[in-house]
Amino acid sequence: KNQVEQSPQSLIILEGKNCTLQCNYTVSPFSNLRWYKQDTGRGPVSLTIMTFSENTKSNGRYTATLDADTKQSSLHITASQLSDSASYICVVSGRGGSQGNLIFGKGTKLSVKP
Amino acid sequence: EPEVTQTPSHQVTQMGQEVILRCVPISNHLYFYWYRQILGQKVEFLVSFYNNEISEKSEIFDDQFSVERPDGSNFTLKIRSTKLEDSAMYFCASSVLSVGPGELFFGEGSRLTVL
C-alpha cells in the first residue's frame, strides 16, 4: 500500500536553532515529492517539489533532500523563526497518477519558542 | 499574487442537510481539486476535475458528493445529506497542469461542522 510516514510527530525548538524533519515513503512508481507548510486552520503552502532526479532543493531557509533509492526525504530548517511554527507535510505523487491524487503524510508539528 | 478563495470559511449544519462549499480557483488554472482533512488527521484526496468533468476520484467521494463548475469561475462541492463523519476542513486546490511536478495551490479551507 502506498504510504508516507513522517517523523517526529512533533518537535519543539528554540528560535534560531536548526532542525531536520524526516519523511519515508513506500509509493511506487515514484514521480515527485513535495513539502508543504500548513499553519493551523489554513491551507497548505508549497515549499519545495522534487522529482526523481533531484537530490536537494532549497527555498530560503528551507532545504529538502531526496534519496529515491532508500525512499527517504528530509526537510532542514535553518535559523528557525517564530513564524516557522506550523505543521510540515510531506506529500508524494506516484508516476502516472494525476497531480490531484497525492499521498499525504500526517505531518510534523513544529513549535519554535522564543 | 493570485490565490484560491473558498467560502464559507466555517459552516455548521444539522445531520442530513445538504451543504455546498464554494471555491474560486486561480483564473488561468485548468485543473481543480477537493481535499478534506479531518481534525488531527492527514489531508485526503477527494476528487479532481478537468474540462467540466471528474477526472479522478477517491473511495471517499461516494454518491453523497458531487462537484460542478456552474458558471466558469466557481467550483463547488456538494454534500447531499451530511453525516457526522463529514465534519472536516475541506480544501479546494487548482493547478495549471495535471501530471508532473506542477505547482498545486490550495485555498484556506472551509470548516464543516455537522451536528
JSON list of C-alpha atoms in Angstrom, two decimals:
[
{"chain": "A", "resi": 1, "resn": "LYS", "atom": "CA", "xyz": [0.00, 0.00, 0.00]},
{"chain": "A", "resi": 2, "resn": "ASN", "atom": "CA", "xyz": [1.30, 3.50, -0.86]},
{"chain": "A", "resi": 3, "resn": "GLN", "atom": "CA", "xyz": [2.14, 5.31, 2.35]},
{"chain": "A", "resi": 4, "resn": "VAL", "atom": "CA", "xyz": [4.02, 8.34, 3.58]},
{"chain": "A", "resi": 5, "resn": "GLU", "atom": "CA", "xyz": [5.39, 8.32, 7.12]},
{"chain": "A", "resi": 6, "resn": "GLN", "atom": "CA", "xyz": [6.84, 11.35, 8.85]},
{"chain": "A", "resi": 7, "resn": "SER", "atom": "CA", "xyz": [8.92, 11.78, 11.97]},
{"chain": "A", "resi": 8, "resn": "PRO", "atom": "CA", "xyz": [8.97, 13.14, 14.51]},
{"chain": "A", "resi": 9, "resn": "GLN", "atom": "CA", "xyz": [5.26, 13.66, 15.09]},
{"chain": "A", "resi": 10, "resn": "SER", "atom": "CA", "xyz": [6.04, 16.91, 16.90]},
{"chain": "A", "resi": 11, "resn": "LEU", "atom": "CA", "xyz": [9.11, 18.95, 17.68]},
{"chain": "A", "resi": 12, "resn": "ILE", "atom": "CA", "xyz": [9.86, 21.92, 19.90]},
{"chain": "A", "resi": 13, "resn": "ILE", "atom": "CA", "xyz": [12.95, 24.02, 19.25]},
{"chain": "A", "resi": 14, "resn": "LEU", "atom": "CA", "xyz": [14.29, 27.37, 20.34]},
{"chain": "A", "resi": 15, "resn": "GLU", "atom": "CA", "xyz": [14.27, 30.32, 17.98]},
{"chain": "A", "resi": 16, "resn": "GLY", "atom": "CA", "xyz": [17.45, 30.49, 15.95]},
{"chain": "A", "resi": 17, "resn": "LYS", "atom": "CA", "xyz": [18.14, 26.77, 16.09]},
{"chain": "A", "resi": 18, "resn": "ASN", "atom": "CA", "xyz": [18.16, 24.39, 13.13]},
{"chain": "A", "resi": 19, "resn": "CYS", "atom": "CA", "xyz": [16.04, 21.28, 12.78]},
{"chain": "A", "resi": 20, "resn": "THR", "atom": "CA", "xyz": [15.51, 18.39, 10.38]},
{"chain": "A", "resi": 21, "resn": "LEU", "atom": "CA", "xyz": [12.24, 16.65, 9.64]},
{"chain": "A", "resi": 22, "resn": "GLN", "atom": "CA", "xyz": [12.09, 13.18, 8.11]},
{"chain": "A", "resi": 23, "resn": "CYS", "atom": "CA", "xyz": [9.83, 11.55, 5.55]},
{"chain": "A", "resi": 24, "resn": "ASN", "atom": "CA", "xyz": [9.81, 7.90, 4.42]},
{"chain": "A", "resi": 25, "resn": "TYR", "atom": "CA", "xyz": [7.55, 6.68, 1.66]},
{"chain": "A", "resi": 26, "resn": "THR", "atom": "CA", "xyz": [6.56, 3.45, 0.00]},
{"chain": "A", "resi": 27, "resn": "VAL", "atom": "CA", "xyz": [4.92, 4.99, -3.07]},
{"chain": "A", "resi": 28, "resn": "SER", "atom": "CA", "xyz": [5.94, 3.20, -6.24]},
{"chain": "A", "resi": 29, "resn": "PRO", "atom": "CA", "xyz": [6.49, 4.05, -9.01]},
{"chain": "A", "resi": 30, "resn": "PHE", "atom": "CA", "xyz": [7.54, 7.47, -7.82]},
{"chain": "A", "resi": 31, "resn": "SER", "atom": "CA", "xyz": [7.01, 10.79, -9.61]},
{"chain": "A", "resi": 32, "resn": "ASN", "atom": "CA", "xyz": [7.69, 13.61, -7.21]},
{"chain": "A", "resi": 33, "resn": "LEU", "atom": "CA", "xyz": [7.87, 14.58, -3.57]},
{"chain": "A", "resi": 34, "resn": "ARG", "atom": "CA", "xyz": [6.66, 17.83, -2.08]},
{"chain": "A", "resi": 35, "resn": "TRP", "atom": "CA", "xyz": [7.00, 19.55, 1.24]},
{"chain": "A", "resi": 36, "resn": "TYR", "atom": "CA", "xyz": [4.19, 21.83, 2.38]},
{"chain": "A", "resi": 37, "resn": "LYS", "atom": "CA", "xyz": [3.87, 24.18, 5.34]},
{"chain": "A", "resi": 38, "resn": "GLN", "atom": "CA", "xyz": [0.45, 24.33, 6.95]},
{"chain": "A", "resi": 39, "resn": "ASP", "atom": "CA", "xyz": [-0.34, 26.93, 9.56]},
{"chain": "A", "resi": 40, "resn": "THR", "atom": "CA", "xyz": [-3.09, 25.93, 11.99]},
{"chain": "A", "resi": 41, "resn": "GLY", "atom": "CA", "xyz": [-6.50, 26.25, 10.32]},
{"chain": "A", "resi": 42, "resn": "ARG", "atom": "CA", "xyz": [-5.02, 27.33, 7.00]},
{"chain": "A", "resi": 43, "resn": "GLY", "atom": "CA", "xyz": [-4.35, 25.68, 3.66]},
{"chain": "A", "resi": 44, "resn": "PRO", "atom": "CA", "xyz": [-1.03, 24.01, 2.83]},
{"chain": "A", "resi": 45, "resn": "VAL", "atom": "CA", "xyz": [1.57, 26.19, 1.13]},
{"chain": "A", "resi": 46, "resn": "SER", "atom": "CA", "xyz": [4.21, 24.63, -1.10]},
{"chain": "A", "resi": 47, "resn": "LEU", "atom": "CA", "xyz": [7.85, 24.82, 0.00]},
{"chain": "A", "resi": 48, "resn": "THR", "atom": "CA", "xyz": [9.62, 22.50, -2.46]},
{"chain": "A", "resi": 49, "resn": "ILE", "atom": "CA", "xyz": [8.87, 20.00, -5.21]},
{"chain": "A", "resi": 50, "resn": "MET", "atom": "CA", "xyz": [11.46, 17.39, -6.18]},
{"chain": "A", "resi": 51, "resn": "THR", "atom": "CA", "xyz": [11.44, 14.84, -8.94]},
{"chain": "A", "resi": 52, "resn": "PHE", "atom": "CA", "xyz": [13.26, 11.52, -9.12]},
{"chain": "A", "resi": 53, "resn": "SER", "atom": "CA", "xyz": [16.47, 13.07, -10.44]},
{"chain": "A", "resi": 54, "resn": "GLU", "atom": "CA", "xyz": [16.79, 15.82, -7.84]},
{"chain": "A", "resi": 55, "resn": "ASN", "atom": "CA", "xyz": [18.74, 15.25, -4.63]},
{"chain": "A", "resi": 56, "resn": "THR", "atom": "CA", "xyz": [18.36, 18.60, -2.99]},
{"chain": "A", "resi": 57, "resn": "LYS", "atom": "CA", "xyz": [16.33, 21.77, -3.38]},
{"chain": "A", "resi": 58, "resn": "SER", "atom": "CA", "xyz": [16.35, 24.96, -1.35]},
{"chain": "A", "resi": 59, "resn": "ASN", "atom": "CA", "xyz": [13.77, 27.64, -0.73]},
{"chain": "A", "resi": 60, "resn": "GLY", "atom": "CA", "xyz": [15.25, 30.30, 1.51]},
{"chain": "A", "resi": 61, "resn": "ARG", "atom": "CA", "xyz": [15.93, 28.78, 4.91]},
{"chain": "A", "resi": 62, "resn": "TYR", "atom": "CA", "xyz": [14.27, 25.51, 3.87]},
{"chain": "A", "resi": 63, "resn": "THR", "atom": "CA", "xyz": [16.37, 22.77, 2.24]},
{"chain": "A", "resi": 64, "resn": "ALA", "atom": "CA", "xyz": [14.84, 19.48, 1.17]},
{"chain": "A", "resi": 65, "resn": "THR", "atom": "CA", "xyz": [16.78, 16.36, 0.27]},
{"chain": "A", "resi": 66, "resn": "LEU", "atom": "CA", "xyz": [15.62, 13.28, -1.55]},
{"chain": "A", "resi": 67, "resn": "ASP", "atom": "CA", "xyz": [17.11, 9.79, -1.74]},
{"chain": "A", "resi": 68, "resn": "ALA", "atom": "CA", "xyz": [14.93, 7.93, -4.23]},
{"chain": "A", "resi": 69, "resn": "ASP", "atom": "CA", "xyz": [16.87, 4.69, -3.67]},
{"chain": "A", "resi": 70, "resn": "THR", "atom": "CA", "xyz": [16.07, 4.50, 0.03]},
{"chain": "A", "resi": 71, "resn": "LYS", "atom": "CA", "xyz": [12.76, 6.37, -0.42]},
{"chain": "A", "resi": 72, "resn": "GLN", "atom": "CA", "xyz": [13.62, 8.97, 2.15]},
{"chain": "A", "resi": 73, "resn": "SER", "atom": "CA", "xyz": [13.41, 12.73, 2.24]},
{"chain": "A", "resi": 74, "resn": "SER", "atom": "CA", "xyz": [14.28, 15.35, 4.79]},
{"chain": "A", "resi": 75, "resn": "LEU", "atom": "CA", "xyz": [13.43, 18.99, 5.30]},
{"chain": "A", "resi": 76, "resn": "HIS", "atom": "CA", "xyz": [16.07, 21.08, 7.03]},
{"chain": "A", "resi": 77, "resn": "ILE", "atom": "CA", "xyz": [15.12, 24.43, 8.51]},
{"chain": "A", "resi": 78, "resn": "THR", "atom": "CA", "xyz": [17.97, 26.80, 9.24]},
{"chain": "A", "resi": 79, "resn": "ALA", "atom": "CA", "xyz": [17.96, 29.57, 11.83]},
{"chain": "A", "resi": 80, "resn": "SER", "atom": "CA", "xyz": [14.35, 28.94, 12.83]},
{"chain": "A", "resi": 81, "resn": "GLN", "atom": "CA", "xyz": [11.95, 31.82, 13.40]},
{"chain": "A", "resi": 82, "resn": "LEU", "atom": "CA", "xyz": [8.78, 32.00, 15.46]},
{"chain": "A", "resi": 83, "resn": "SER", "atom": "CA", "xyz": [6.81, 32.13, 12.20]},
{"chain": "A", "resi": 84, "resn": "ASP", "atom": "CA", "xyz": [8.14, 28.69, 11.30]},
{"chain": "A", "resi": 85, "resn": "SER", "atom": "CA", "xyz": [5.76, 27.23, 13.89]},
{"chain": "A", "resi": 86, "resn": "ALA", "atom": "CA", "xyz": [3.42, 25.10, 11.75]},
{"chain": "A", "resi": 87, "resn": "SER", "atom": "CA", "xyz": [2.84, 21.58, 10.50]},
{"chain": "A", "resi": 88, "resn": "TYR", "atom": "CA", "xyz": [5.18, 20.41, 7.77]},
{"chain": "A", "resi": 89, "resn": "ILE", "atom": "CA", "xyz": [3.67, 17.88, 5.45]},
{"chain": "A", "resi": 90, "resn": "CYS", "atom": "CA", "xyz": [5.47, 15.51, 3.10]},
{"chain": "A", "resi": 91, "resn": "VAL", "atom": "CA", "xyz": [3.43, 14.63, 0.01]},
{"chain": "A", "resi": 92, "resn": "VAL", "atom": "CA", "xyz": [4.28, 12.04, -2.63]},
{"chain": "A", "resi": 93, "resn": "SER", "atom": "CA", "xyz": [2.91, 11.53, -6.11]},
{"chain": "A", "resi": 94, "resn": "GLY", "atom": "CA", "xyz": [3.22, 8.26, -7.92]},
{"chain": "A", "resi": 95, "resn": "ARG", "atom": "CA", "xyz": [4.14, 8.19, -11.61]},
{"chain": "A", "resi": 96, "resn": "GLY", "atom": "CA", "xyz": [1.11, 8.02, -13.84]},
{"chain": "A", "resi": 97, "resn": "GLY", "atom": "CA", "xyz": [-1.22, 9.29, -11.19]},
{"chain": "A", "resi": 98, "resn": "SER", "atom": "CA", "xyz": [-2.92, 12.61, -11.57]},
{"chain": "A", "resi": 99, "resn": "GLN", "atom": "CA", "xyz": [-1.49, 15.54, -9.73]},
{"chain": "A", "resi": 100, "resn": "GLY", "atom": "CA", "xyz": [-4.55, 15.61, -7.57]},
{"chain": "A", "resi": 101, "resn": "ASN", "atom": "CA", "xyz": [-4.14, 12.09, -6.26]},
{"chain": "A", "resi": 102, "resn": "LEU", "atom": "CA", "xyz": [-1.29, 12.92, -3.95]},
{"chain": "A", "resi": 103, "resn": "ILE", "atom": "CA", "xyz": [-0.48, 10.86, -0.87]},
{"chain": "A", "resi": 104, "resn": "PHE", "atom": "CA", "xyz": [-0.07, 12.98, 2.23]},
{"chain": "A", "resi": 105, "resn": "GLY", "atom": "CA", "xyz": [1.86, 12.27, 5.38]},
{"chain": "A", "resi": 106, "resn": "LYS", "atom": "CA", "xyz": [0.39, 13.19, 8.75]},
{"chain": "A", "resi": 107, "resn": "GLY", "atom": "CA", "xyz": [2.85, 16.00, 9.15]},
{"chain": "A", "resi": 108, "resn": "THR", "atom": "CA", "xyz": [5.36, 17.08, 11.77]},
{"chain": "A", "resi": 109, "resn": "LYS", "atom": "CA", "xyz": [4.10, 19.79, 14.09]},
{"chain": "A", "resi": 110, "resn": "LEU", "atom": "CA", "xyz": [6.94, 22.22, 14.73]},
{"chain": "A", "resi": 111, "resn": "SER", "atom": "CA", "xyz": [6.82, 24.71, 17.59]},
{"chain": "A", "resi": 112, "resn": "VAL", "atom": "CA", "xyz": [9.51, 27.39, 17.71]},
{"chain": "A", "resi": 113, "resn": "LYS", "atom": "CA", "xyz": [9.82, 29.01, 21.13]},
{"chain": "A", "resi": 114, "resn": "PRO", "atom": "CA", "xyz": [11.49, 32.34, 21.95]},
{"chain": "B", "resi": 1, "resn": "GLU", "atom": "CA", "xyz": [-0.48, 37.28, -6.00]},
{"chain": "B", "resi": 2, "resn": "PRO", "atom": "CA", "xyz": [-3.35, 35.16, -7.38]},
{"chain": "B", "resi": 3, "resn": "GLU", "atom": "CA", "xyz": [-4.96, 32.84, -4.87]},
{"chain": "B", "resi": 4, "resn": "VAL", "atom": "CA", "xyz": [-7.63, 30.23, -4.48]},
{"chain": "B", "resi": 5, "resn": "THR", "atom": "CA", "xyz": [-10.54, 31.55, -2.44]},
{"chain": "B", "resi": 6, "resn": "GLN", "atom": "CA", "xyz": [-13.09, 29.48, -0.57]},
{"chain": "B", "resi": 7, "resn": "THR", "atom": "CA", "xyz": [-16.43, 30.23, 1.04]},
{"chain": "B", "resi": 8, "resn": "PRO", "atom": "CA", "xyz": [-17.75, 29.87, 3.62]},
{"chain": "B", "resi": 9, "resn": "SER", "atom": "CA", "xyz": [-14.81, 29.74, 5.99]},
{"chain": "B", "resi": 10, "resn": "HIS", "atom": "CA", "xyz": [-16.94, 27.88, 8.52]},
{"chain": "B", "resi": 11, "resn": "GLN", "atom": "CA", "xyz": [-20.34, 26.22, 8.20]},
{"chain": "B", "resi": 12, "resn": "VAL", "atom": "CA", "xyz": [-22.34, 24.48, 10.87]},
{"chain": "B", "resi": 13, "resn": "THR", "atom": "CA", "xyz": [-25.15, 22.22, 9.71]},
{"chain": "B", "resi": 14, "resn": "GLN", "atom": "CA", "xyz": [-27.51, 19.60, 11.02]},
{"chain": "B", "resi": 15, "resn": "MET", "atom": "CA", "xyz": [-27.03, 15.97, 10.07]},
{"chain": "B", "resi": 16, "resn": "GLY", "atom": "CA", "xyz": [-28.97, 15.11, 6.92]},
{"chain": "B", "resi": 17, "resn": "GLN", "atom": "CA", "xyz": [-28.81, 18.63, 5.48]},
{"chain": "B", "resi": 18, "resn": "GLU", "atom": "CA", "xyz": [-27.29, 19.50, 2.12]},
{"chain": "B", "resi": 19, "resn": "VAL", "atom": "CA", "xyz": [-24.15, 21.62, 2.09]},
{"chain": "B", "resi": 20, "resn": "ILE", "atom": "CA", "xyz": [-22.46, 23.43, -0.78]},
{"chain": "B", "resi": 21, "resn": "LEU", "atom": "CA", "xyz": [-18.88, 24.59, -0.43]},
{"chain": "B", "resi": 22, "resn": "ARG", "atom": "CA", "xyz": [-17.63, 27.11, -2.96]},
{"chain": "B", "resi": 23, "resn": "CYS", "atom": "CA", "xyz": [-14.23, 27.77, -4.45]},
{"chain": "B", "resi": 24, "resn": "VAL", "atom": "CA", "xyz": [-12.87, 30.26, -6.94]},
{"chain": "B", "resi": 25, "resn": "PRO", "atom": "CA", "xyz": [-9.71, 28.77, -8.46]},
{"chain": "B", "resi": 26, "resn": "ILE", "atom": "CA", "xyz": [-6.88, 30.83, -9.88]},
{"chain": "B", "resi": 27, "resn": "SER", "atom": "CA", "xyz": [-8.11, 32.24, -13.18]},
{"chain": "B", "resi": 28, "resn": "ASN", "atom": "CA", "xyz": [-5.73, 30.62, -15.67]},
{"chain": "B", "resi": 29, "resn": "HIS", "atom": "CA", "xyz": [-5.74, 27.23, -13.98]},
{"chain": "B", "resi": 30, "resn": "LEU", "atom": "CA", "xyz": [-7.38, 24.29, -15.71]},
{"chain": "B", "resi": 31, "resn": "TYR", "atom": "CA", "xyz": [-7.39, 21.56, -13.07]},
{"chain": "B", "resi": 32, "resn": "PHE", "atom": "CA", "xyz": [-9.38, 21.72, -9.87]},
{"chain": "B", "resi": 33, "resn": "TYR", "atom": "CA", "xyz": [-9.39, 19.53, -6.79]},
{"chain": "B", "resi": 34, "resn": "TRP", "atom": "CA", "xyz": [-11.11, 18.98, -3.47]},
{"chain": "B", "resi": 35, "resn": "TYR", "atom": "CA", "xyz": [-9.38, 17.55, -0.44]},
{"chain": "B", "resi": 36, "resn": "ARG", "atom": "CA", "xyz": [-10.53, 17.07, 3.11]},
{"chain": "B", "resi": 37, "resn": "GLN", "atom": "CA", "xyz": [-8.76, 16.98, 6.44]},
{"chain": "B", "resi": 38, "resn": "ILE", "atom": "CA", "xyz": [-10.49, 15.55, 9.47]},
{"chain": "B", "resi": 39, "resn": "LEU", "atom": "CA", "xyz": [-9.26, 17.22, 12.65]},
{"chain": "B", "resi": 40, "resn": "GLY", "atom": "CA", "xyz": [-5.90, 15.82, 13.68]},
{"chain": "B", "resi": 41, "resn": "GLN", "atom": "CA", "xyz": [-5.60, 13.62, 10.62]},
{"chain": "B", "resi": 42, "resn": "LYS", "atom": "CA", "xyz": [-3.86, 13.85, 7.28]},
{"chain": "B", "resi": 43, "resn": "VAL", "atom": "CA", "xyz": [-5.14, 15.56, 4.17]},
{"chain": "B", "resi": 44, "resn": "GLU", "atom": "CA", "xyz": [-7.05, 13.18, 1.89]},
{"chain": "B", "resi": 45, "resn": "PHE", "atom": "CA", "xyz": [-7.77, 13.49, -1.82]},
{"chain": "B", "resi": 46, "resn": "LEU", "atom": "CA", "xyz": [-11.44, 13.57, -2.79]},
{"chain": "B", "resi": 47, "resn": "VAL", "atom": "CA", "xyz": [-11.73, 14.45, -6.46]},
{"chain": "B", "resi": 48, "resn": "SER", "atom": "CA", "xyz": [-10.05, 16.09, -9.43]},
{"chain": "B", "resi": 49, "resn": "PHE", "atom": "CA", "xyz": [-11.93, 17.95, -12.17]},
{"chain": "B", "resi": 50, "resn": "TYR", "atom": "CA", "xyz": [-10.91, 18.97, -15.66]},
{"chain": "B", "resi": 51, "resn": "ASN", "atom": "CA", "xyz": [-12.78, 20.16, -18.71]},
{"chain": "B", "resi": 52, "resn": "ASN", "atom": "CA", "xyz": [-16.09, 20.10, -16.85]},
{"chain": "B", "resi": 53, "resn": "GLU", "atom": "CA", "xyz": [-15.88, 16.54, -15.74]},
{"chain": "B", "resi": 54, "resn": "ILE", "atom": "CA", "xyz": [-14.43, 14.44, -12.98]},
{"chain": "B", "resi": 55, "resn": "SER", "atom": "CA", "xyz": [-11.04, 13.05, -13.99]},
{"chain": "B", "resi": 56, "resn": "GLU", "atom": "CA", "xyz": [-10.31, 11.09, -10.85]},
{"chain": "B", "resi": 57, "resn": "LYS", "atom": "CA", "xyz": [-11.94, 10.41, -7.51]},
{"chain": "B", "resi": 58, "resn": "SER", "atom": "CA", "xyz": [-11.12, 8.56, -4.31]},
{"chain": "B", "resi": 59, "resn": "GLU", "atom": "CA", "xyz": [-13.12, 5.97, -2.40]},
{"chain": "B", "resi": 60, "resn": "ILE", "atom": "CA", "xyz": [-14.26, 8.72, -0.05]},
{"chain": "B", "resi": 61, "resn": "PHE", "atom": "CA", "xyz": [-16.04, 10.51, -2.89]},
{"chain": "B", "resi": 62, "resn": "ASP", "atom": "CA", "xyz": [-19.21, 8.42, -2.90]},
{"chain": "B", "resi": 63, "resn": "ASP", "atom": "CA", "xyz": [-22.69, 9.20, -4.21]},
{"chain": "B", "resi": 64, "resn": "GLN", "atom": "CA", "xyz": [-23.26, 11.71, -1.44]},
{"chain": "B", "resi": 65, "resn": "PHE", "atom": "CA", "xyz": [-20.69, 14.01, -3.02]},
{"chain": "B", "resi": 66, "resn": "SER", "atom": "CA", "xyz": [-20.84, 15.91, -6.28]},
{"chain": "B", "resi": 67, "resn": "VAL", "atom": "CA", "xyz": [-18.83, 18.67, -7.91]},
{"chain": "B", "resi": 68, "resn": "GLU", "atom": "CA", "xyz": [-19.60, 21.14, -10.63]},
{"chain": "B", "resi": 69, "resn": "ARG", "atom": "CA", "xyz": [-18.40, 24.34, -12.23]},
{"chain": "B", "resi": 70, "resn": "PRO", "atom": "CA", "xyz": [-21.70, 26.14, -12.65]},
{"chain": "B", "resi": 71, "resn": "ASP", "atom": "CA", "xyz": [-20.56, 29.43, -14.12]},
{"chain": "B", "resi": 72, "resn": "GLY", "atom": "CA", "xyz": [-16.99, 29.17, -15.38]},
{"chain": "B", "resi": 73, "resn": "SER", "atom": "CA", "xyz": [-15.42, 30.64, -12.28]},
{"chain": "B", "resi": 74, "resn": "ASN", "atom": "CA", "xyz": [-16.86, 28.91, -9.22]},
{"chain": "B", "resi": 75, "resn": "PHE", "atom": "CA", "xyz": [-16.08, 25.29, -8.44]},
{"chain": "B", "resi": 76, "resn": "THR", "atom": "CA", "xyz": [-18.42, 23.72, -5.93]},
{"chain": "B", "resi": 77, "resn": "LEU", "atom": "CA", "xyz": [-18.51, 20.65, -3.73]},
{"chain": "B", "resi": 78, "resn": "LYS", "atom": "CA", "xyz": [-21.96, 19.48, -2.70]},
{"chain": "B", "resi": 79, "resn": "ILE", "atom": "CA", "xyz": [-22.67, 17.02, 0.08]},
{"chain": "B", "resi": 80, "resn": "ARG", "atom": "CA", "xyz": [-26.26, 15.86, -0.32]},
{"chain": "B", "resi": 81, "resn": "SER", "atom": "CA", "xyz": [-27.08, 14.52, 3.12]},
{"chain": "B", "resi": 82, "resn": "THR", "atom": "CA", "xyz": [-24.38, 15.29, 5.64]},
{"chain": "B", "resi": 83, "resn": "LYS", "atom": "CA", "xyz": [-23.25, 12.79, 8.24]},
{"chain": "B", "resi": 84, "resn": "LEU", "atom": "CA", "xyz": [-21.41, 13.42, 11.47]},
{"chain": "B", "resi": 85, "resn": "GLU", "atom": "CA", "xyz": [-18.26, 11.97, 9.94]},
{"chain": "B", "resi": 86, "resn": "ASP", "atom": "CA", "xyz": [-18.30, 14.61, 7.20]},
{"chain": "B", "resi": 87, "resn": "SER", "atom": "CA", "xyz": [-17.11, 17.13, 9.78]},
{"chain": "B", "resi": 88, "resn": "ALA", "atom": "CA", "xyz": [-13.73, 18.23, 8.47]},
{"chain": "B", "resi": 89, "resn": "MET", "atom": "CA", "xyz": [-11.81, 21.02, 6.82]},
{"chain": "B", "resi": 90, "resn": "TYR", "atom": "CA", "xyz": [-12.38, 20.95, 3.07]},
{"chain": "B", "resi": 91, "resn": "PHE", "atom": "CA", "xyz": [-9.65, 22.38, 0.85]},
{"chain": "B", "resi": 92, "resn": "CYS", "atom": "CA", "xyz": [-10.01, 23.39, -2.76]},
{"chain": "B", "resi": 93, "resn": "ALA", "atom": "CA", "xyz": [-6.90, 23.47, -4.93]},
{"chain": "B", "resi": 94, "resn": "SER", "atom": "CA", "xyz": [-6.08, 24.33, -8.51]},
{"chain": "B", "resi": 95, "resn": "SER", "atom": "CA", "xyz": [-3.20, 23.91, -10.92]},
{"chain": "B", "resi": 96, "resn": "VAL", "atom": "CA", "xyz": [-2.18, 24.82, -14.44]},
{"chain": "B", "resi": 97, "resn": "LEU", "atom": "CA", "xyz": [-1.04, 21.32, -15.33]},
{"chain": "B", "resi": 98, "resn": "SER", "atom": "CA", "xyz": [-2.23, 17.92, -14.26]},
{"chain": "B", "resi": 99, "resn": "VAL", "atom": "CA", "xyz": [0.60, 15.42, -14.26]},
{"chain": "B", "resi": 100, "resn": "GLY", "atom": "CA", "xyz": [4.17, 16.10, -13.35]},
{"chain": "B", "resi": 101, "resn": "PRO", "atom": "CA", "xyz": [5.71, 18.36, -10.71]},
{"chain": "B", "resi": 102, "resn": "GLY", "atom": "CA", "xyz": [3.45, 21.31, -11.34]},
{"chain": "B", "resi": 103, "resn": "GLU", "atom": "CA", "xyz": [2.54, 23.67, -8.56]},
{"chain": "B", "resi": 104, "resn": "LEU", "atom": "CA", "xyz": [-0.68, 22.97, -6.69]},
{"chain": "B", "resi": 105, "resn": "PHE", "atom": "CA", "xyz": [-2.28, 25.96, -4.96]},
{"chain": "B", "resi": 106, "resn": "PHE", "atom": "CA", "xyz": [-4.59, 25.42, -2.01]},
{"chain": "B", "resi": 107, "resn": "GLY", "atom": "CA", "xyz": [-7.30, 27.66, -0.65]},
{"chain": "B", "resi": 108, "resn": "GLU", "atom": "CA", "xyz": [-7.61, 28.48, 3.04]},
{"chain": "B", "resi": 109, "resn": "GLY", "atom": "CA", "xyz": [-10.27, 25.85, 3.56]},
{"chain": "B", "resi": 110, "resn": "SER", "atom": "CA", "xyz": [-13.90, 25.62, 4.61]},
{"chain": "B", "resi": 111, "resn": "ARG", "atom": "CA", "xyz": [-14.50, 24.11, 8.01]},
{"chain": "B", "resi": 112, "resn": "LEU", "atom": "CA", "xyz": [-17.66, 22.00, 8.08]},
{"chain": "B", "resi": 113, "resn": "THR", "atom": "CA", "xyz": [-19.20, 21.03, 11.39]},
{"chain": "B", "resi": 114, "resn": "VAL", "atom": "CA", "xyz": [-22.08, 18.54, 11.29]},
{"chain": "B", "resi": 115, "resn": "LEU", "atom": "CA", "xyz": [-24.19, 18.34, 14.43]}
]
